[in-house]
Short mmCIF file of C-alpha atoms and ligand atoms in Angstrom, two decimals:
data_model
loop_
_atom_site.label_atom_id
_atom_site.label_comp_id
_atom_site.label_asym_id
_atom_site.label_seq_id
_atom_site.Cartn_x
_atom_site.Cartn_y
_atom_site.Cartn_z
CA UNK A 15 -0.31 29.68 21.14
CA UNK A 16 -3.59 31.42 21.26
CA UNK A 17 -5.66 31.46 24.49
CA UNK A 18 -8.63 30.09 22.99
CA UNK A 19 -6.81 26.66 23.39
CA UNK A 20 -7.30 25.05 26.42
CA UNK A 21 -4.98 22.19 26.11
CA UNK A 22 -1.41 24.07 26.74
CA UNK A 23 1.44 22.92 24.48
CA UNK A 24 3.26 20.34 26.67
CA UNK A 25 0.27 18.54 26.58
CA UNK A 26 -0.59 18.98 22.90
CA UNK A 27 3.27 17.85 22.61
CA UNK A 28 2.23 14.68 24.31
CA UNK A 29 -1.22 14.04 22.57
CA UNK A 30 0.89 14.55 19.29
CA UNK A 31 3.42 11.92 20.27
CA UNK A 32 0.53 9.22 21.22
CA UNK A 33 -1.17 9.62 18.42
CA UNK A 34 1.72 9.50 16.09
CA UNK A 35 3.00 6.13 17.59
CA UNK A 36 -0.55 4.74 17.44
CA UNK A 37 -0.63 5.45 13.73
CA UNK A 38 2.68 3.33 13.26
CA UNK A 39 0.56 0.15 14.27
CA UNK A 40 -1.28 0.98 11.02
CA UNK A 41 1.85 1.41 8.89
CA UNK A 42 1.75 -1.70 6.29
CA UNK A 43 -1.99 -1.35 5.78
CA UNK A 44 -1.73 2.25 4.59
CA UNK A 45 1.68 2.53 2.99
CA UNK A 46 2.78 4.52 0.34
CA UNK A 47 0.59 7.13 2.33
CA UNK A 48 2.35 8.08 5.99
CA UNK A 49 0.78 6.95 9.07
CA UNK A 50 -1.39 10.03 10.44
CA UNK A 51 -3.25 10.39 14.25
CA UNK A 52 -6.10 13.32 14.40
CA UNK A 53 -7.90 14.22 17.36
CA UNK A 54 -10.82 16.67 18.29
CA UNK A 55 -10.57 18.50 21.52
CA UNK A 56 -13.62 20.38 22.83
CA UNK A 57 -14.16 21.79 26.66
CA UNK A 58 -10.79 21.14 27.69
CA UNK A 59 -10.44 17.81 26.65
CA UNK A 60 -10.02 15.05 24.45
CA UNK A 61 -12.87 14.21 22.88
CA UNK A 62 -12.06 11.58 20.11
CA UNK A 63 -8.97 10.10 18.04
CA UNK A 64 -8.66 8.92 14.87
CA UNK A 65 -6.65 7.26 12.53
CA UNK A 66 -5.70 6.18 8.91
CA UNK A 67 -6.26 3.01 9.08
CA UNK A 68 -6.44 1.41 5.41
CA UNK A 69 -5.10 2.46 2.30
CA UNK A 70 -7.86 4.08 0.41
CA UNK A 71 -9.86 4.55 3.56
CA UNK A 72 -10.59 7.50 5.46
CA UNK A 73 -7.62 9.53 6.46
CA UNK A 74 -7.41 10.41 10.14
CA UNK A 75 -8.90 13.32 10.69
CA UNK A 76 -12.15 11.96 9.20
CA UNK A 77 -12.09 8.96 11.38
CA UNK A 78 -12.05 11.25 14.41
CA UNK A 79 -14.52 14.05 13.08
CA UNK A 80 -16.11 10.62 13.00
CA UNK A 81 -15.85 9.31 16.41
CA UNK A 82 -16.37 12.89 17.84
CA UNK A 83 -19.97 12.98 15.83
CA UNK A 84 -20.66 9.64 17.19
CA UNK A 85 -19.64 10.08 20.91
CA UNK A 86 -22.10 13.32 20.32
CA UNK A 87 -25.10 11.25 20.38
CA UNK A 88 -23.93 9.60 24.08
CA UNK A 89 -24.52 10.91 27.23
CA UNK A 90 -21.72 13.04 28.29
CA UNK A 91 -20.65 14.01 24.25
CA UNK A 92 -19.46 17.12 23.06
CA UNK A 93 -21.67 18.91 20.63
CA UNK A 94 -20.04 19.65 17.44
CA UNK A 95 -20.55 23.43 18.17
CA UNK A 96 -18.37 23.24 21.20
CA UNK A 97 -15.32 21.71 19.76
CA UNK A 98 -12.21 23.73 19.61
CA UNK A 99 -10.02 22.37 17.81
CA UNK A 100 -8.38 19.45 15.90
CA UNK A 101 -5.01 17.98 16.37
CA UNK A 102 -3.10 16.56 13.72
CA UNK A 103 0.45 14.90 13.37
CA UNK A 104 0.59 15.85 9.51
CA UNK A 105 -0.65 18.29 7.25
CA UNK A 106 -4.23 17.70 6.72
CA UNK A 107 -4.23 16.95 2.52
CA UNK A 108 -5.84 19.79 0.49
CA UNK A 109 -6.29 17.11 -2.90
CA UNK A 110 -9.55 15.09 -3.76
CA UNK A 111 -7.75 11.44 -3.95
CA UNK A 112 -9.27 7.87 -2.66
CA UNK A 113 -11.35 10.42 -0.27
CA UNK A 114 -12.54 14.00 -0.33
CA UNK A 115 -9.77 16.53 0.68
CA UNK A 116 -9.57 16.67 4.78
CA UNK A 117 -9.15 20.63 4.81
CA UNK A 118 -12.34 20.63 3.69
CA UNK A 119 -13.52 18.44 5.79
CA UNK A 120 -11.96 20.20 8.59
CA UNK A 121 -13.52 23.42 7.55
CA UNK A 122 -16.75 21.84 7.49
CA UNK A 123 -17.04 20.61 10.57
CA UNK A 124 -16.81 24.09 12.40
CA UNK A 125 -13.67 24.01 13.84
CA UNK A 126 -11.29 27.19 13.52
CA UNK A 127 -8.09 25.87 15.22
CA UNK A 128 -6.07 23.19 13.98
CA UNK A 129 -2.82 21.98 15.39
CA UNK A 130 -0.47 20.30 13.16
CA UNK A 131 2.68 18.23 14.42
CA UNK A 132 4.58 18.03 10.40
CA UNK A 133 4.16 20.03 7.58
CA UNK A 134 3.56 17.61 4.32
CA UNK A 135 7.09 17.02 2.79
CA UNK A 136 5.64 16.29 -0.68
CA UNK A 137 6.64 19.09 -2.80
CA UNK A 138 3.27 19.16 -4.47
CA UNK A 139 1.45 19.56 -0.98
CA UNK A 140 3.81 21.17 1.40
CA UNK A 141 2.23 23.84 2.97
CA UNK A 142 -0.80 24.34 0.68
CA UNK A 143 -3.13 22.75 2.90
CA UNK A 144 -1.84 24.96 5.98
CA UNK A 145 -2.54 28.12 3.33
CA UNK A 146 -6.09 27.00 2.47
CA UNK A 147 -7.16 26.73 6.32
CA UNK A 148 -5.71 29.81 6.72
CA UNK A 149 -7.53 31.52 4.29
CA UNK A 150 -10.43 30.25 5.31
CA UNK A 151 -10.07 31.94 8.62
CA UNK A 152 -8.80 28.84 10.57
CA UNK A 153 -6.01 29.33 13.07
CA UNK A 154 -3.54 27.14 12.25
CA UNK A 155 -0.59 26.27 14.56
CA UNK A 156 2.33 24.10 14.25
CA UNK A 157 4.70 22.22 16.55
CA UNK A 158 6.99 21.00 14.69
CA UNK A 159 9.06 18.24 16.52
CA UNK A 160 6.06 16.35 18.45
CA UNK A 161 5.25 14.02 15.82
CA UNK A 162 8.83 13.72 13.54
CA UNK A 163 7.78 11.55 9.90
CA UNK A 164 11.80 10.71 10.84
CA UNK A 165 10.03 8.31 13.53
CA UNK A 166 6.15 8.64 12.94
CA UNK A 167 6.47 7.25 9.17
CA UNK A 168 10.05 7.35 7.69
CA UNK A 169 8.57 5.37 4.53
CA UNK A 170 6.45 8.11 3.91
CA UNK A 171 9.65 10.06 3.77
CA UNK A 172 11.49 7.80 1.12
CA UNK A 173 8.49 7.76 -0.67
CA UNK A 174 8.15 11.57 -1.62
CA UNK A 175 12.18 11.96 -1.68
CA UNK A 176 13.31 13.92 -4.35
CA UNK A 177 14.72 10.84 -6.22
CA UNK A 178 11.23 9.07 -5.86
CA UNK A 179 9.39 12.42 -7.55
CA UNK A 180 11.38 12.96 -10.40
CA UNK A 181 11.43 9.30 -11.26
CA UNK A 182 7.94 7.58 -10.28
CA UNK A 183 6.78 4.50 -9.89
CA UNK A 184 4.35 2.79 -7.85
CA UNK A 185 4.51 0.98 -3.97
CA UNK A 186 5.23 -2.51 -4.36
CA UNK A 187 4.54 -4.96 -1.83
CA UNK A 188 5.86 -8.36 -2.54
CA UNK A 189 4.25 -11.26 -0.97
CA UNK A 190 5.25 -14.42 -0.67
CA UNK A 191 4.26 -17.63 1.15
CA UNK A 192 7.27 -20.15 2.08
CA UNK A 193 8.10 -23.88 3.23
CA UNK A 194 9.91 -24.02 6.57
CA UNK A 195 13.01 -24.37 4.24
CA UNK A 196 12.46 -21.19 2.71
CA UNK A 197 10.92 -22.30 -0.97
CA UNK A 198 8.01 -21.07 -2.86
CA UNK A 199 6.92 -24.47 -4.21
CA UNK A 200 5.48 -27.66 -1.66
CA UNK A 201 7.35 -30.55 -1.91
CA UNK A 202 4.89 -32.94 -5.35
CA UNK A 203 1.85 -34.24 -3.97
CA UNK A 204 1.48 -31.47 -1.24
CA UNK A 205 -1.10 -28.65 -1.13
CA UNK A 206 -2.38 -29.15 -4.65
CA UNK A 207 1.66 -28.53 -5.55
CA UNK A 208 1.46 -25.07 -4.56
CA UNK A 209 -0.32 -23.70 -1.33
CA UNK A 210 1.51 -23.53 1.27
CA UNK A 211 0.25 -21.09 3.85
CA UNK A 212 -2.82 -22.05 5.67
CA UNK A 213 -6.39 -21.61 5.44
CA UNK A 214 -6.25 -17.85 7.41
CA UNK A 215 -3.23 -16.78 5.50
CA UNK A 216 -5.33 -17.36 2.41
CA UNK A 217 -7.91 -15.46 3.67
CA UNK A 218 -6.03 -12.84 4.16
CA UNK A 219 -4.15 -12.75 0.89
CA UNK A 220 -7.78 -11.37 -0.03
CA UNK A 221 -8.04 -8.80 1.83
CA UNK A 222 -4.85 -7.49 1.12
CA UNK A 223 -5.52 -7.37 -2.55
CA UNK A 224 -8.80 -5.20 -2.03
CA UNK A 225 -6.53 -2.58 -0.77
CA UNK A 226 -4.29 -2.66 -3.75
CA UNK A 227 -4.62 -0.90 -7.10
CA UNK A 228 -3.57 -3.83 -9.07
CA UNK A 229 -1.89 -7.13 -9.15
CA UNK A 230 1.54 -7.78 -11.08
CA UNK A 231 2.72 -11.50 -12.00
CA UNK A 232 4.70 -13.61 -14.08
CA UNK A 233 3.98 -15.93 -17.17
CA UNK A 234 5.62 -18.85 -15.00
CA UNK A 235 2.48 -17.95 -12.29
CA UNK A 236 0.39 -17.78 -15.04
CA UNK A 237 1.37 -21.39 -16.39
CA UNK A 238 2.12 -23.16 -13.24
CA UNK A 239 -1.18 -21.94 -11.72
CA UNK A 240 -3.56 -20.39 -13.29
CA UNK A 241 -5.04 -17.99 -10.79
CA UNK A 242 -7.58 -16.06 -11.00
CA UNK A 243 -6.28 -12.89 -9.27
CA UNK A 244 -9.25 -11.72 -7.96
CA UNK A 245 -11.12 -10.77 -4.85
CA UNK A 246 -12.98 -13.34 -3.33
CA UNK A 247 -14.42 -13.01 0.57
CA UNK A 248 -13.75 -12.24 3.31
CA UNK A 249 -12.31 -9.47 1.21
CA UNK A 250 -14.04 -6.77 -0.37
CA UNK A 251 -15.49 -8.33 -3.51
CA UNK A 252 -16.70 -4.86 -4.59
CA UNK A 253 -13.25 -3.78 -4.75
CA UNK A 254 -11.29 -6.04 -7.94
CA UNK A 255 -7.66 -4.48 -8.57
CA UNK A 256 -6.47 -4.42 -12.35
CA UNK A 257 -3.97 -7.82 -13.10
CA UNK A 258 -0.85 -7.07 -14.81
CA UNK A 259 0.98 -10.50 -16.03
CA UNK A 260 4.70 -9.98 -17.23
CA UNK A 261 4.02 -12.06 -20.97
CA UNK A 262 7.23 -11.29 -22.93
CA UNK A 263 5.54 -13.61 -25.71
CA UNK A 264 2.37 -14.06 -25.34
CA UNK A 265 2.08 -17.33 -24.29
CA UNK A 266 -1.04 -16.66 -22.23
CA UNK A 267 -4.05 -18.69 -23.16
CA UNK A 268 -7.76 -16.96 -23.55
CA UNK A 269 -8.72 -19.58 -21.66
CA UNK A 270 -6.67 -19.10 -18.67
CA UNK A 271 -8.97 -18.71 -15.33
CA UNK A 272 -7.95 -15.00 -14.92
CA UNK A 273 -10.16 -14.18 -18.19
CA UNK A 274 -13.46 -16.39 -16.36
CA UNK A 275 -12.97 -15.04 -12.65
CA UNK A 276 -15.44 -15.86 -10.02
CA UNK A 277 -16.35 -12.89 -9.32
CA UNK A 278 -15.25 -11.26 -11.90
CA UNK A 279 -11.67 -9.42 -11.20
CA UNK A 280 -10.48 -6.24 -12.58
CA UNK A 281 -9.11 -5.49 -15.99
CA UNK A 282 -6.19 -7.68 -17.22
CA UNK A 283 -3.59 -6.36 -18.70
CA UNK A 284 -0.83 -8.38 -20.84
CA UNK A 285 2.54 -6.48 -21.05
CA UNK A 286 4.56 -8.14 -23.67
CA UNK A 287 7.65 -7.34 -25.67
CA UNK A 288 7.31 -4.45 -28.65
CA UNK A 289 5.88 -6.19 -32.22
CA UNK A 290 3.70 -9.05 -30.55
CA UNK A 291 2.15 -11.58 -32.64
CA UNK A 292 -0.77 -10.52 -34.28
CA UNK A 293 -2.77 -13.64 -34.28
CA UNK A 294 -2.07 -14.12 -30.36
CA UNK A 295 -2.84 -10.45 -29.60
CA UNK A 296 -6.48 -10.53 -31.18
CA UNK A 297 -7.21 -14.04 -29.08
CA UNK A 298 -6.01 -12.05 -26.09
CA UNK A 299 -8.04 -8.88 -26.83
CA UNK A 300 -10.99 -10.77 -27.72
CA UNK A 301 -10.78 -12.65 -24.52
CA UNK A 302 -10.98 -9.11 -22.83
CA UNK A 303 -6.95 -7.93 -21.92
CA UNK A 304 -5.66 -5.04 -23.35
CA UNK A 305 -2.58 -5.83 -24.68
CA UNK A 306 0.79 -3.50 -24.03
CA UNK A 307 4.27 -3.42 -26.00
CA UNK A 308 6.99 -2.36 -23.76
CA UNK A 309 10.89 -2.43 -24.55
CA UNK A 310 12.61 -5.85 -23.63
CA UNK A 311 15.54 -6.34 -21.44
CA UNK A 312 18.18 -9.09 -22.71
CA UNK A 313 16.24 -10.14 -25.58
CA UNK A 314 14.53 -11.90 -23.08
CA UNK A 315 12.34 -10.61 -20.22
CA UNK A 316 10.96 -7.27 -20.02
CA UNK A 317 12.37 -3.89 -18.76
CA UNK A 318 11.44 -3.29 -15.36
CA UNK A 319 11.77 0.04 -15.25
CA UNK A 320 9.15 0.53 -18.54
CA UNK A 321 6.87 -1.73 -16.94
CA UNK A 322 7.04 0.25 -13.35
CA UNK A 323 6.69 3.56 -15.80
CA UNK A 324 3.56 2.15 -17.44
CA UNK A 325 1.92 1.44 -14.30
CA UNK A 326 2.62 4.29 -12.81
CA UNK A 327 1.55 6.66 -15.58
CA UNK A 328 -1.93 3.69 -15.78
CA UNK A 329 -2.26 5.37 -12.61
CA UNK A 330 -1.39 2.50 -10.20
CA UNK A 331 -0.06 3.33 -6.88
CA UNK A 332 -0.43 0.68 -4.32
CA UNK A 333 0.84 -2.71 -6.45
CA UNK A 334 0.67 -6.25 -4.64
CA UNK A 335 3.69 -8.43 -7.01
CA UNK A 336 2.43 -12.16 -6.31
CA UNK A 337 4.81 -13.86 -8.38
CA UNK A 338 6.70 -16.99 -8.59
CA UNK A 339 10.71 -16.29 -7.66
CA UNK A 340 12.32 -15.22 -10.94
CA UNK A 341 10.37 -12.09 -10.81
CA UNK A 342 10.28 -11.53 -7.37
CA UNK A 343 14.44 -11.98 -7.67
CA UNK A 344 14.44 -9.53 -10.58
CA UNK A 345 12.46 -7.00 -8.24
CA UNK A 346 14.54 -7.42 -5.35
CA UNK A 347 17.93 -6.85 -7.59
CA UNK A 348 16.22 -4.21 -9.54
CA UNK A 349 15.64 -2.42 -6.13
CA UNK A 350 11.77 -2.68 -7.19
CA UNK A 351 10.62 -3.77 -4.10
CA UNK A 352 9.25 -1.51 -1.38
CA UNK A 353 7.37 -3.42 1.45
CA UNK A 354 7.25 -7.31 2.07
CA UNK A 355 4.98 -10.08 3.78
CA UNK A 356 6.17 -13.00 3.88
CA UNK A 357 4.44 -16.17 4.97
CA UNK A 358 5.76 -19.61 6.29
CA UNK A 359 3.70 -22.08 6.20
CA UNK A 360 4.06 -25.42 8.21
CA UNK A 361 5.63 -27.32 5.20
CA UNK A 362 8.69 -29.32 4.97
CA UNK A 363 11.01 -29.37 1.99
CA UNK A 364 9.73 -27.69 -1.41
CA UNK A 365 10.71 -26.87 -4.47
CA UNK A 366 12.82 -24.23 -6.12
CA UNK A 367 15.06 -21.37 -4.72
CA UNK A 368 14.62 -19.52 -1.64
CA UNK A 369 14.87 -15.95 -1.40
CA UNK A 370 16.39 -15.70 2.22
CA UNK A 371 19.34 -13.99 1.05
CA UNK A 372 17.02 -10.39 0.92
CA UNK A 373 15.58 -11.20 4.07
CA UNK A 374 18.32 -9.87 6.12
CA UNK A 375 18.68 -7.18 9.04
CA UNK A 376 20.21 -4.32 6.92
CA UNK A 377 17.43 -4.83 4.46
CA UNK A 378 14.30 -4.77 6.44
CA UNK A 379 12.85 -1.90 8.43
CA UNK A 380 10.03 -1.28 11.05
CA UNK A 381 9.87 -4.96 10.79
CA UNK A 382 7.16 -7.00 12.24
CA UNK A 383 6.87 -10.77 13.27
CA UNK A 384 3.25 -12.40 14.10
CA UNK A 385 1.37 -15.34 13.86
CA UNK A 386 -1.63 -16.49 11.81
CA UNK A 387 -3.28 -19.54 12.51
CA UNK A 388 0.04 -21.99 11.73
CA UNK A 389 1.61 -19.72 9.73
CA UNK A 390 4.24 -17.08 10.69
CA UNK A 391 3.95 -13.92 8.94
CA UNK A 392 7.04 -11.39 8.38
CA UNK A 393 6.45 -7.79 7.31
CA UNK A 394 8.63 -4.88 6.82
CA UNK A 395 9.56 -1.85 4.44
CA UNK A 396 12.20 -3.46 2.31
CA UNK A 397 14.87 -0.78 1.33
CA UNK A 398 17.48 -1.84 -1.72
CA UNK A 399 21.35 -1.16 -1.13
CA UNK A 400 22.54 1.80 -1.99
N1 LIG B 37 4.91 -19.27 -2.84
C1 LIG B 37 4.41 -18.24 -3.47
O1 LIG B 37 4.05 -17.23 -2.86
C2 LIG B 37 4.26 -18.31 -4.96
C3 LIG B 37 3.61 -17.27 -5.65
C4 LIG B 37 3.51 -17.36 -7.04
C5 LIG B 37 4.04 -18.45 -7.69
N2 LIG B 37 4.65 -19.43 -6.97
C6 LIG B 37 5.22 -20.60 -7.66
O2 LIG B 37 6.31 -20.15 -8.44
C7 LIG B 37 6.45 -21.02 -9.55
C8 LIG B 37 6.62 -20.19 -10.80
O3 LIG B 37 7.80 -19.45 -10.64
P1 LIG B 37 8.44 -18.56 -11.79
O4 LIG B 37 9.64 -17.93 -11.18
O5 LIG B 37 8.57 -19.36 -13.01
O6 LIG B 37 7.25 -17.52 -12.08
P2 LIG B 37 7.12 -15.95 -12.17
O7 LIG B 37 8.24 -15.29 -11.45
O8 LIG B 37 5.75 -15.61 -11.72
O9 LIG B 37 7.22 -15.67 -13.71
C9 LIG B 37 8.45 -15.61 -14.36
C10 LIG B 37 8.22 -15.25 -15.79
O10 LIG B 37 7.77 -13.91 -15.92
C11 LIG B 37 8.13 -13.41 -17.20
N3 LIG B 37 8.87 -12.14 -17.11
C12 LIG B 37 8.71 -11.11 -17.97
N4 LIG B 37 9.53 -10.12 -17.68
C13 LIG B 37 10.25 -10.50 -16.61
C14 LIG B 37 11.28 -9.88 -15.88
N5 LIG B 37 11.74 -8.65 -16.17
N6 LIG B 37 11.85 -10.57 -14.87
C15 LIG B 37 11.41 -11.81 -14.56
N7 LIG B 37 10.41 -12.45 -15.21
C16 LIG B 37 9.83 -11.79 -16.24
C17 LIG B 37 9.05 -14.46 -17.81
O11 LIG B 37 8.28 -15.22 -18.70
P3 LIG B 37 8.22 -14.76 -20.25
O12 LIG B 37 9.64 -14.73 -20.71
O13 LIG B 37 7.37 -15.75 -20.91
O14 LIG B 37 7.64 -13.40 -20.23
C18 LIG B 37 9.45 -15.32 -16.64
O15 LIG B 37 9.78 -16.62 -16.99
C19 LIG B 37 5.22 -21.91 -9.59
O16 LIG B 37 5.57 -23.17 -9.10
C20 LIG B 37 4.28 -21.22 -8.63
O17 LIG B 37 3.43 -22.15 -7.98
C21 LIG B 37 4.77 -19.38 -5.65
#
């Protein structure tokens, strides 16, 4: 380790470790990325730590770059000109993405040492960012072991597995809300016969969709509830992700809410079986969807795997399902599913199946319980057999 450093490695071991296990509190927000801890060290010390935080917000070592700049202006700051180094538990990225490339930013900033706990395990990044700082004159050192992805962000690890590459498709997070008995629908006469969770649950529901690329549902959704699948407040309006409905015969109406959103969402898109009926595509087109033939499974619903192919190649990563239970069943069995939240509400009784049977131990990783207003809210990386 070179001399210029004045934090020795034990302790860079240990700053590694904390920042990696304060990333994990992020983990659901930012997943499919991994969960990433930064800091900037300058005369001898800590001087700020960062995190990815959000999916599609700044990645960590922007978020401390940030902080440092900012404790700058305080009494006491360290000037940017006397930092040292930066301290990273991944790979800083070396691709222009959701944010600029953090190399970059790195090499911006001044600083000529960077520490880096894992080298990216994505076969289209590994290394390269580690060869760009180099060339750029940086000193660059690793230590491997400190911050393990095996602990730090073992999603991150399933999600850029071999298998995962060669066949793509995007993140899906299911959501659900549930009675107390474990169904999807309120008992008749309760919560306008379908809202279960309360009032912060569905304020939260928007802010979760902001940070998604797009929304997938069902035709049974569609019909029972006519959503509007947009962003309202407290999320961010300015942020609308696409909506996908599952239509194997276009039985979607041009006058269904998601075509007259307030505010407007994103684009809708109607994925429907191959040779759809002309008259019924031209009132969905003209009511603004773009309309997409994909192969049908059992004569009946749709292949998954085509639709999961289409989005992915659309260029959707991050994919909230809010669906009714056939299709969240059919992504469960499909193996489809990739992160859940799931939210009891204080509701007796209800309506329709429960999905309990996928909500077991062997099934559910890095899980976390916790409470919103009434509601209790379950969330973990959901991992198919096999
Ligand atoms: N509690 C909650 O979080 C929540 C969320 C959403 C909805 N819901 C409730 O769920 C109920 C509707 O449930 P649902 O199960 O009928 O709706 P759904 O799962 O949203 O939609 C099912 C429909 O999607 C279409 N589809 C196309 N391809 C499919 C595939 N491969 N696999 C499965 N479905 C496919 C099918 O219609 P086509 O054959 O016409 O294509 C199918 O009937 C409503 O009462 C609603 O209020 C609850």
């Amino acid at each position: 380790m070179d001399a210029a450093l004045s934090l020795d490695p034990t302790a860079l071991r240990t700053l590694l470790h904390e920042l990696a296990m304060e990333a994990r509190t992020h983990r659901f927000e930012v997943a499919p990325n991994p969960c990433v801890g930064a800091a900037v060290l300058g005369r001898g010390r800590v001087v700020s730590r960062g995190w990815h935080r959000v999916w599609g917000g700044p990645h960590a070592e922007i978020d401390a770059l940030n902080a440092a700049r900012d404790s700058a202006q305080h009494d006491g700051g360290v000037p940017p000109e006397e930092w040292e180094a930066i301290v990273v538990t991944l790979e800083p990225c070396s691709s222009v993405g959701k944010t600029g490339s953090c190399t970059q930013a790195v090499l911006d900033s001044g600083i000529r040492h960077v520490v880096v706990g894992a080298v990216d395990p994505d076969a289209r990044h590994r290394g390269h960012g580690l060869e760009l700082l180099e060339e750029a004159g940086a000193a660059v050192y690793t230590l491997p072991g400190a911050a393990p992805l095996e602990s730090a962000s073992p999603h991150y690890l399933r999600w850029s597995s071999f298998d995962r590459v060669r066949r793509p498709r995007p993140w899906i997070i299911a959501k659900w809300a549930q009675t107390l008995s474990g169904q999807l629908s309120p008992p008749e006469g309760e919560g306008d016969g379908r809202t279960i969770s309360g009032p912060e649950s569905l304020a939260a529901v928007h802010q979760l969709r902001s940070r998604c690329d797009a929304i997938l549902t069902g035709m049974g959704t569609v019909l029972a509830d006519d959503p509007q699948l947009n962003v309202r407040e407290p999320g961010d309006t300015s942020s609308q992700p696409a909506r996908i409905v599952l239509d194997s015969s276009l039985r979607l109406s041009p006058n269904a809410r998601i075509f007259h959103a307030e505010p407007a969402g994103g684009p809708v898109y109607v994925l429907t079986q191959m040779g759809p009926d002309p008259v019924r595509l031209r009132a969905l087109t003209d009511a603004g969807a773009t309309v997409v033939p994909v192969r049908g499974a059992d004569r009946q619903h749709l292949e998954l795997r085509d639709v999961h192919t289409w989005m992915w190649e659309a260029g959707f990563r991050r994919v909230l399902l809010e669906a009714g239970p056939e299709m969240l069943e059919a992504h469960l069995n499909a193996g489809f599913v990739d992160q859940i939240q799931v939210v009891t509400g204080n509701v007796r009784g209800g309506v329709g199946p429960s999905l309990g049977s996928f909500l077991v131990p062997e099934r559910l990783r890095e899980r976390r319980d916790s409470e919103r207003g009434n509601d209790a809210v379950l969330e973990a990386f959901w991992v198919a057999p096999g």
